Structure formats: C-alpha cells, structure tokens
CSV table of C-alpha atoms in Angstrom, one decimal:
chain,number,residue,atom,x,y,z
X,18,UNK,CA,-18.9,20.3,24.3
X,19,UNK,CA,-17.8,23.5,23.2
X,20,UNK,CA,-19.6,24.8,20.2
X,21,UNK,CA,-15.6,25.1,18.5
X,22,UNK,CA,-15.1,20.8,18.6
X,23,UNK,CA,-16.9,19.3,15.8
X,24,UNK,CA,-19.8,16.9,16.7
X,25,UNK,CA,-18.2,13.3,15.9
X,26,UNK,CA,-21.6,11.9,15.8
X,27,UNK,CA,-22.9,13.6,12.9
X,28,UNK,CA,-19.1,13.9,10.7
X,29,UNK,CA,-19.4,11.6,7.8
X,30,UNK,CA,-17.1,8.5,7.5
X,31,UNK,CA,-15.5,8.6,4.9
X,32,UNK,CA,-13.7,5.2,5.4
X,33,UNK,CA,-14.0,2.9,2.9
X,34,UNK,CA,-15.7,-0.3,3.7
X,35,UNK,CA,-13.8,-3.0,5.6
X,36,UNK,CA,-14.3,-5.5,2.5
X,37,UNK,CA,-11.8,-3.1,0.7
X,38,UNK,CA,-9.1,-4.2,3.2
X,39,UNK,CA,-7.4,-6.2,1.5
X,40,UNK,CA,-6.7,-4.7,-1.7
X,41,UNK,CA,-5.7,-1.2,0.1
X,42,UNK,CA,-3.3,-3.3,2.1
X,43,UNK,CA,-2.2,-4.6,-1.3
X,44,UNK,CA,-2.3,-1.5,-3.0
X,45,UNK,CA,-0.2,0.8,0.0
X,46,UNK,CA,2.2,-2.3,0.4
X,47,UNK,CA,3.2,-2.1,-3.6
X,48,UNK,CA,3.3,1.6,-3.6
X,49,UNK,CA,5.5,2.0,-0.7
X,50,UNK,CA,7.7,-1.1,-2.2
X,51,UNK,CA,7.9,-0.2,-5.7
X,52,UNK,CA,9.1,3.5,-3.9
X,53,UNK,CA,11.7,2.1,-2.3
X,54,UNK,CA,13.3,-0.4,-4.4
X,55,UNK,CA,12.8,2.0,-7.2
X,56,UNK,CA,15.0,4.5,-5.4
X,57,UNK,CA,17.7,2.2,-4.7
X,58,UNK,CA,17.7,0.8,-8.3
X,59,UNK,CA,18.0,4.2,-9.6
X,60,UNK,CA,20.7,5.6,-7.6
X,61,UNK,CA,22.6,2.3,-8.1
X,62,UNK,CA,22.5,2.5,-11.7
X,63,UNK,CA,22.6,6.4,-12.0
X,64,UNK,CA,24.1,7.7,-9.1
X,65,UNK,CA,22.9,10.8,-7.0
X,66,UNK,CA,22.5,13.8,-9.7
X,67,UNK,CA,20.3,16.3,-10.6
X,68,UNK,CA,17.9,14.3,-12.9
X,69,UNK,CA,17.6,11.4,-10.1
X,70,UNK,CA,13.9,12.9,-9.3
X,71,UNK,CA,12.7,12.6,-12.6
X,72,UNK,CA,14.5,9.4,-13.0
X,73,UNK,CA,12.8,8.0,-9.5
X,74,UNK,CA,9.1,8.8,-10.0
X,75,UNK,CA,9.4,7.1,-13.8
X,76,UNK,CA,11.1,4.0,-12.4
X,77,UNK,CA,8.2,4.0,-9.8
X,78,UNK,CA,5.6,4.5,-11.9
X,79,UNK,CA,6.7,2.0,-14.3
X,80,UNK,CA,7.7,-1.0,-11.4
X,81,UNK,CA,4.1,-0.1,-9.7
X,82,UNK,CA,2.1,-0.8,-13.1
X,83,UNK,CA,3.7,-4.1,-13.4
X,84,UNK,CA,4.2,-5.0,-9.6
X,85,UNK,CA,0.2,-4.4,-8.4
X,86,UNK,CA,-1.4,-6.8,-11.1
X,87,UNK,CA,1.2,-9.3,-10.5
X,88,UNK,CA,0.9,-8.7,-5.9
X,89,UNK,CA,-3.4,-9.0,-6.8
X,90,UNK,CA,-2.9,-12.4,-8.8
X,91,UNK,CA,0.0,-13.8,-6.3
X,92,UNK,CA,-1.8,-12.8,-3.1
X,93,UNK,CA,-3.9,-15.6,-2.7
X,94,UNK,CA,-1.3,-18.0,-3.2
X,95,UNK,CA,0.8,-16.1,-0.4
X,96,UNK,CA,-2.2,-16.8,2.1
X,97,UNK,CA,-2.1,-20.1,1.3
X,98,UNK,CA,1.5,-20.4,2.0
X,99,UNK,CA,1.2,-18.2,5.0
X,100,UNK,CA,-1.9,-20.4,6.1
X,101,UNK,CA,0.1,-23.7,6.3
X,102,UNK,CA,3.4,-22.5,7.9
X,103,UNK,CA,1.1,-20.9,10.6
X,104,UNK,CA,-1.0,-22.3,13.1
X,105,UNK,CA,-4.6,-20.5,13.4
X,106,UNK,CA,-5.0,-18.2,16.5
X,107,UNK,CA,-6.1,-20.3,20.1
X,108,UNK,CA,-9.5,-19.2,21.1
C-alpha cells in the first residue's frame, strides 16, 4: 500500500447502525416521493415559469412534513399487508 491510499482499517464508519434501516428507508423513500409528485403537482397547477423553483421546494417541504409522520404510522400496516400476499423466502 502506497503511503497516498488511505488505510481502510483504521477510517472511521460513519454508517449509521443497521437498526436505523428502516426509518432511512422510510425517510429517503418520502423525500424522493414528496420531490417528485411535488414537482408534477406544481407544474400542473402553475405551469413552467420563473417562480416554479420557489414554488417546488415549498410544495415539497410542505407534502414532506405531512407525508413522513403519516409513511412512519402506516408502515407497519404495509408489512403486514406485504407479509400476507408474499410467501417467506425458501431456505
């Protein structure tokens, strides 16, 4: 190893732990959703103009603080769902 590459064995993680999986895979899913159907609402009602930027990050920003409490509470339920219409992997 030249003494340019960083040692990988003594770079910090800085992962967070897997028990946060599920709620950063809640979390990215709503932030990427609310984006996008927030984008398309907006044009839709607004059209394409100067002000659809600032238009776009409100409607996100509003449609994220409503949708993440709501995906966290409904989650489990999904699972459920999921959990019955699915048959468990073959070992």
């Amino acid at each position: 190893m030249s003494r340019l590459e960083p040692n990988i064995s003594t770079r910090r993680d800085l992962r967070l732990a897997a028990r946060w999986a599920p709620l950063m895979t809640s979390f990215l899913l709503c932030v990427f959703m609310c984006g996008f159907v927030s984008l398309v609402a907006t044009v839709q009602t607004a059209g394409i103009s100067v002000e659809v930027g600032a238009d776009w990050i409100k409607a996100w920003g509003v449609s994220f603080l409503l949708a993440f409490p709501v995906v966290l509470l409904v989650m489990p339920l999904v699972r459920a769902i999921v959990s019955r219409l699915c048959r468990p992997p073959e070992t």
